[in-house]
Amino acid sequence: MKTLFTKIIEGEIPADFVYKDEHCVAIKDINPKAPSHFLVIPRKPIPSIIELEEQDKELVAHLIFTAQKLAQEHAFEGYKLQFNVGKKGGQEVFHLHLHLLGWK
Ligand code: AMP
């Protein structure tokens, strides 16, 4: 079964995209917890940080560098990067995503 974020990436569910490349996309969070709140999402549907494998190292680094680039482009003066991990860690969508919460 496709994850919510795979459906968004494939255009089955609408979203407000702020970035796309061959490895990941970034969308605006539907329920922002900061003045700007983006989700950086790998196209590969890894469920969470728990399932990361050695081969995903570059992909995870790419998510962080993408967040850095978006923060620069959107002129955030400060920001937080967050992975919620597991139900008890506040994770609701089991398709890896990096929260970028930004303040100007
Ligand atoms: P998490 O709790 O870390 O799994 O984060 C999931 C995030 O996805 C939450 O901040 C939600 O507000 C956000 N979200 C859920 N559905 C959508 C959607 N259709 N479009 C954009 N963001 C969404």
PDB file of C-alpha atoms and ligand atoms in Angstrom:
ATOM      1  CA  MET A   1       0.000   0.000   0.000  1.00  0.00           C
ATOM      2  CA  LYS A   2       1.283   3.460  -0.907  1.00  0.00           C
ATOM      3  CA  THR A   3       2.104   5.859   1.910  1.00  0.00           C
ATOM      4  CA  LEU A   4       0.394   9.251   2.151  1.00  0.00           C
ATOM      5  CA  PHE A   5       3.641  10.903   1.059  1.00  0.00           C
ATOM      6  CA  THR A   6       4.093   8.577  -1.931  1.00  0.00           C
ATOM      7  CA  LYS A   7       0.561   9.539  -3.008  1.00  0.00           C
ATOM      8  CA  ILE A   8       1.554  13.214  -2.668  1.00  0.00           C
ATOM      9  CA  ILE A   9       4.832  12.674  -4.567  1.00  0.00           C
ATOM     10  CA  GLU A  10       2.934  10.891  -7.365  1.00  0.00           C
ATOM     11  CA  GLY A  11       0.305  13.641  -7.543  1.00  0.00           C
ATOM     12  CA  GLU A  12      -2.631  11.524  -6.326  1.00  0.00           C
ATOM     13  CA  ILE A  13      -3.126  13.871  -3.365  1.00  0.00           C
ATOM     14  CA  PRO A  14      -2.506  17.611  -3.764  1.00  0.00           C
ATOM     15  CA  ALA A  15       0.185  19.408  -1.794  1.00  0.00           C
ATOM     16  CA  ASP A  16       2.058  22.671  -1.886  1.00  0.00           C
ATOM     17  CA  PHE A  17       5.515  21.733  -3.231  1.00  0.00           C
ATOM     18  CA  VAL A  18       8.455  24.019  -2.482  1.00  0.00           C
ATOM     19  CA  TYR A  19      11.186  21.735  -3.902  1.00  0.00           C
ATOM     20  CA  LYS A  20      11.642  18.649  -6.088  1.00  0.00           C
ATOM     21  CA  ASP A  21      14.655  16.673  -7.286  1.00  0.00           C
ATOM     22  CA  GLU A  22      15.348  13.080  -8.263  1.00  0.00           C
ATOM     23  CA  HIS A  23      15.836  11.946  -4.636  1.00  0.00           C
ATOM     24  CA  CYS A  24      13.420  14.021  -2.575  1.00  0.00           C
ATOM     25  CA  VAL A  25      10.655  16.606  -2.502  1.00  0.00           C
ATOM     26  CA  ALA A  26       9.676  19.283   0.014  1.00  0.00           C
ATOM     27  CA  ILE A  27       6.119  20.367   0.751  1.00  0.00           C
ATOM     28  CA  LYS A  28       4.457  22.825   3.100  1.00  0.00           C
ATOM     29  CA  ASP A  29       3.116  21.097   6.208  1.00  0.00           C
ATOM     30  CA  ILE A  30      -0.689  21.192   6.197  1.00  0.00           C
ATOM     31  CA  ASN A  31      -0.718  22.023   9.929  1.00  0.00           C
ATOM     32  CA  PRO A  32       2.273  24.333  10.460  1.00  0.00           C
ATOM     33  CA  LYS A  33       3.893  24.445  13.898  1.00  0.00           C
ATOM     34  CA  ALA A  34       6.092  27.469  13.057  1.00  0.00           C
ATOM     35  CA  PRO A  35       5.745  30.538  10.776  1.00  0.00           C
ATOM     36  CA  SER A  36       7.204  28.343   8.009  1.00  0.00           C
ATOM     37  CA  HIS A  37       6.996  24.564   8.215  1.00  0.00           C
ATOM     38  CA  PHE A  38       8.234  22.334   5.405  1.00  0.00           C
ATOM     39  CA  LEU A  39       8.606  18.558   5.185  1.00  0.00           C
ATOM     40  CA  VAL A  40      11.600  17.213   3.259  1.00  0.00           C
ATOM     41  CA  ILE A  41      10.600  13.765   2.036  1.00  0.00           C
ATOM     42  CA  PRO A  42      12.699  11.145   0.239  1.00  0.00           C
ATOM     43  CA  ARG A  43      11.054   9.543  -2.782  1.00  0.00           C
ATOM     44  CA  LYS A  44      12.137   6.191  -1.298  1.00  0.00           C
ATOM     45  CA  PRO A  45       9.415   5.214   1.208  1.00  0.00           C
ATOM     46  CA  ILE A  46      11.628   4.314   4.192  1.00  0.00           C
ATOM     47  CA  PRO A  47       9.136   4.049   7.110  1.00  0.00           C
ATOM     48  CA  SER A  48      11.242   5.818   9.748  1.00  0.00           C
ATOM     49  CA  ILE A  49      14.756   6.434  11.097  1.00  0.00           C
ATOM     50  CA  ILE A  50      14.490   2.988  12.724  1.00  0.00           C
ATOM     51  CA  GLU A  51      14.556   1.241   9.347  1.00  0.00           C
ATOM     52  CA  LEU A  52      17.500   3.231   7.944  1.00  0.00           C
ATOM     53  CA  GLU A  53      20.234   1.122   6.403  1.00  0.00           C
ATOM     54  CA  GLU A  54      23.894   1.800   5.705  1.00  0.00           C
ATOM     55  CA  GLN A  55      23.029   2.344   2.031  1.00  0.00           C
ATOM     56  CA  ASP A  56      20.714   5.263   2.984  1.00  0.00           C
ATOM     57  CA  LYS A  57      23.560   7.383   4.410  1.00  0.00           C
ATOM     58  CA  GLU A  58      23.872   9.638   1.376  1.00  0.00           C
ATOM     59  CA  LEU A  59      20.118  10.037   1.089  1.00  0.00           C
ATOM     60  CA  VAL A  60      19.795  11.215   4.696  1.00  0.00           C
ATOM     61  CA  ALA A  61      22.670  13.666   4.177  1.00  0.00           C
ATOM     62  CA  HIS A  62      20.881  14.884   1.056  1.00  0.00           C
ATOM     63  CA  LEU A  63      17.699  15.587   3.069  1.00  0.00           C
ATOM     64  CA  ILE A  64      19.709  17.720   5.500  1.00  0.00           C
ATOM     65  CA  PHE A  65      21.503  19.633   2.741  1.00  0.00           C
ATOM     66  CA  THR A  66      18.156  20.195   1.000  1.00  0.00           C
ATOM     67  CA  ALA A  67      16.747  21.640   4.226  1.00  0.00           C
ATOM     68  CA  GLN A  68      19.808  23.905   4.530  1.00  0.00           C
ATOM     69  CA  LYS A  69      19.281  25.128   0.947  1.00  0.00           C
ATOM     70  CA  LEU A  70      15.567  25.788   1.535  1.00  0.00           C
ATOM     71  CA  ALA A  71      16.330  27.668   4.750  1.00  0.00           C
ATOM     72  CA  GLN A  72      18.783  29.883   2.847  1.00  0.00           C
ATOM     73  CA  GLU A  73      16.390  30.438  -0.065  1.00  0.00           C
ATOM     74  CA  HIS A  74      13.554  31.374   2.283  1.00  0.00           C
ATOM     75  CA  ALA A  75      15.842  33.626   4.347  1.00  0.00           C
ATOM     76  CA  PHE A  76      15.159  31.894   7.673  1.00  0.00           C
ATOM     77  CA  GLU A  77      17.157  33.572  10.425  1.00  0.00           C
ATOM     78  CA  GLY A  78      16.771  30.504  12.583  1.00  0.00           C
ATOM     79  CA  TYR A  79      15.342  27.055  12.110  1.00  0.00           C
ATOM     80  CA  LYS A  80      14.850  23.617  13.623  1.00  0.00           C
ATOM     81  CA  LEU A  81      15.296  20.276  11.887  1.00  0.00           C
ATOM     82  CA  GLN A  82      13.375  17.373  13.386  1.00  0.00           C
ATOM     83  CA  PHE A  83      12.740  13.694  12.758  1.00  0.00           C
ATOM     84  CA  ASN A  84       9.902  12.238  14.821  1.00  0.00           C
ATOM     85  CA  VAL A  85      10.617   8.554  15.348  1.00  0.00           C
ATOM     86  CA  GLY A  86       7.961   5.981  16.195  1.00  0.00           C
ATOM     87  CA  LYS A  87       4.445   6.535  17.559  1.00  0.00           C
ATOM     88  CA  LYS A  88       5.794   7.443  21.005  1.00  0.00           C
ATOM     89  CA  GLY A  89       8.188   9.891  19.349  1.00  0.00           C
ATOM     90  CA  GLY A  90       5.246  11.706  17.773  1.00  0.00           C
ATOM     91  CA  GLN A  91       5.498  10.142  14.311  1.00  0.00           C
ATOM     92  CA  GLU A  92       2.143   9.962  12.499  1.00  0.00           C
ATOM     93  CA  VAL A  93       3.187   9.335   8.894  1.00  0.00           C
ATOM     94  CA  PHE A  94       5.371   6.258   8.409  1.00  0.00           C
ATOM     95  CA  HIS A  95       7.301   7.542   5.406  1.00  0.00           C
ATOM     96  CA  LEU A  96      10.530   9.208   6.489  1.00  0.00           C
ATOM     97  CA  HIS A  97      10.420  13.021   6.530  1.00  0.00           C
ATOM     98  CA  LEU A  98      12.527  15.806   7.951  1.00  0.00           C
ATOM     99  CA  HIS A  99      10.609  18.718   9.495  1.00  0.00           C
ATOM    100  CA  LEU A 100      12.085  22.139   8.690  1.00  0.00           C
ATOM    101  CA  LEU A 101      10.592  24.762  11.010  1.00  0.00           C
ATOM    102  CA  GLY A 102      11.692  28.256  10.104  1.00  0.00           C
ATOM    103  CA  TRP A 103      11.617  31.737  11.598  1.00  0.00           C
ATOM    104  CA  LYS A 104      12.509  35.030   9.876  1.00  0.00           C
TER     105      LYS A 104
HETATM  106  P1  AMP B   1       5.023  13.291  11.850  1.00  0.00           P
HETATM  107  O1  AMP B   1       4.162  13.498  13.057  1.00  0.00           O
HETATM  108  O2  AMP B   1       6.493  13.523  12.123  1.00  0.00           O
HETATM  109  O3  AMP B   1       4.767  11.955  11.199  1.00  0.00           O
HETATM  110  O4  AMP B   1       4.639  14.429  10.844  1.00  0.00           O
HETATM  111  C1  AMP B   1       3.650  14.295   9.878  1.00  0.00           C
HETATM  112  C2  AMP B   1       3.354  15.684   9.423  1.00  0.00           C
HETATM  113  O5  AMP B   1       2.654  15.597   8.199  1.00  0.00           O
HETATM  114  C3  AMP B   1       2.489  16.504  10.382  1.00  0.00           C
HETATM  115  O6  AMP B   1       3.186  17.687  10.765  1.00  0.00           O
HETATM  116  C4  AMP B   1       1.233  16.816   9.566  1.00  0.00           C
HETATM  117  O7  AMP B   1       0.734  18.103   9.807  1.00  0.00           O
HETATM  118  C5  AMP B   1       1.738  16.650   8.148  1.00  0.00           C
HETATM  119  N1  AMP B   1       0.724  16.280   7.158  1.00  0.00           N
HETATM  120  C6  AMP B   1      -0.213  15.315   7.264  1.00  0.00           C
HETATM  121  N2  AMP B   1      -0.947  15.243   6.133  1.00  0.00           N
HETATM  122  C7  AMP B   1      -0.435  16.167   5.280  1.00  0.00           C
HETATM  123  C8  AMP B   1      -0.750  16.587   3.962  1.00  0.00           C
HETATM  124  N3  AMP B   1      -1.751  16.018   3.270  1.00  0.00           N
HETATM  125  N4  AMP B   1      -0.018  17.582   3.408  1.00  0.00           N
HETATM  126  C9  AMP B   1       0.977  18.162   4.097  1.00  0.00           C
HETATM  127  N5  AMP B   1       1.338  17.810   5.348  1.00  0.00           N
HETATM  128  C10 AMP B   1       0.644  16.832   5.941  1.00  0.00           C
END
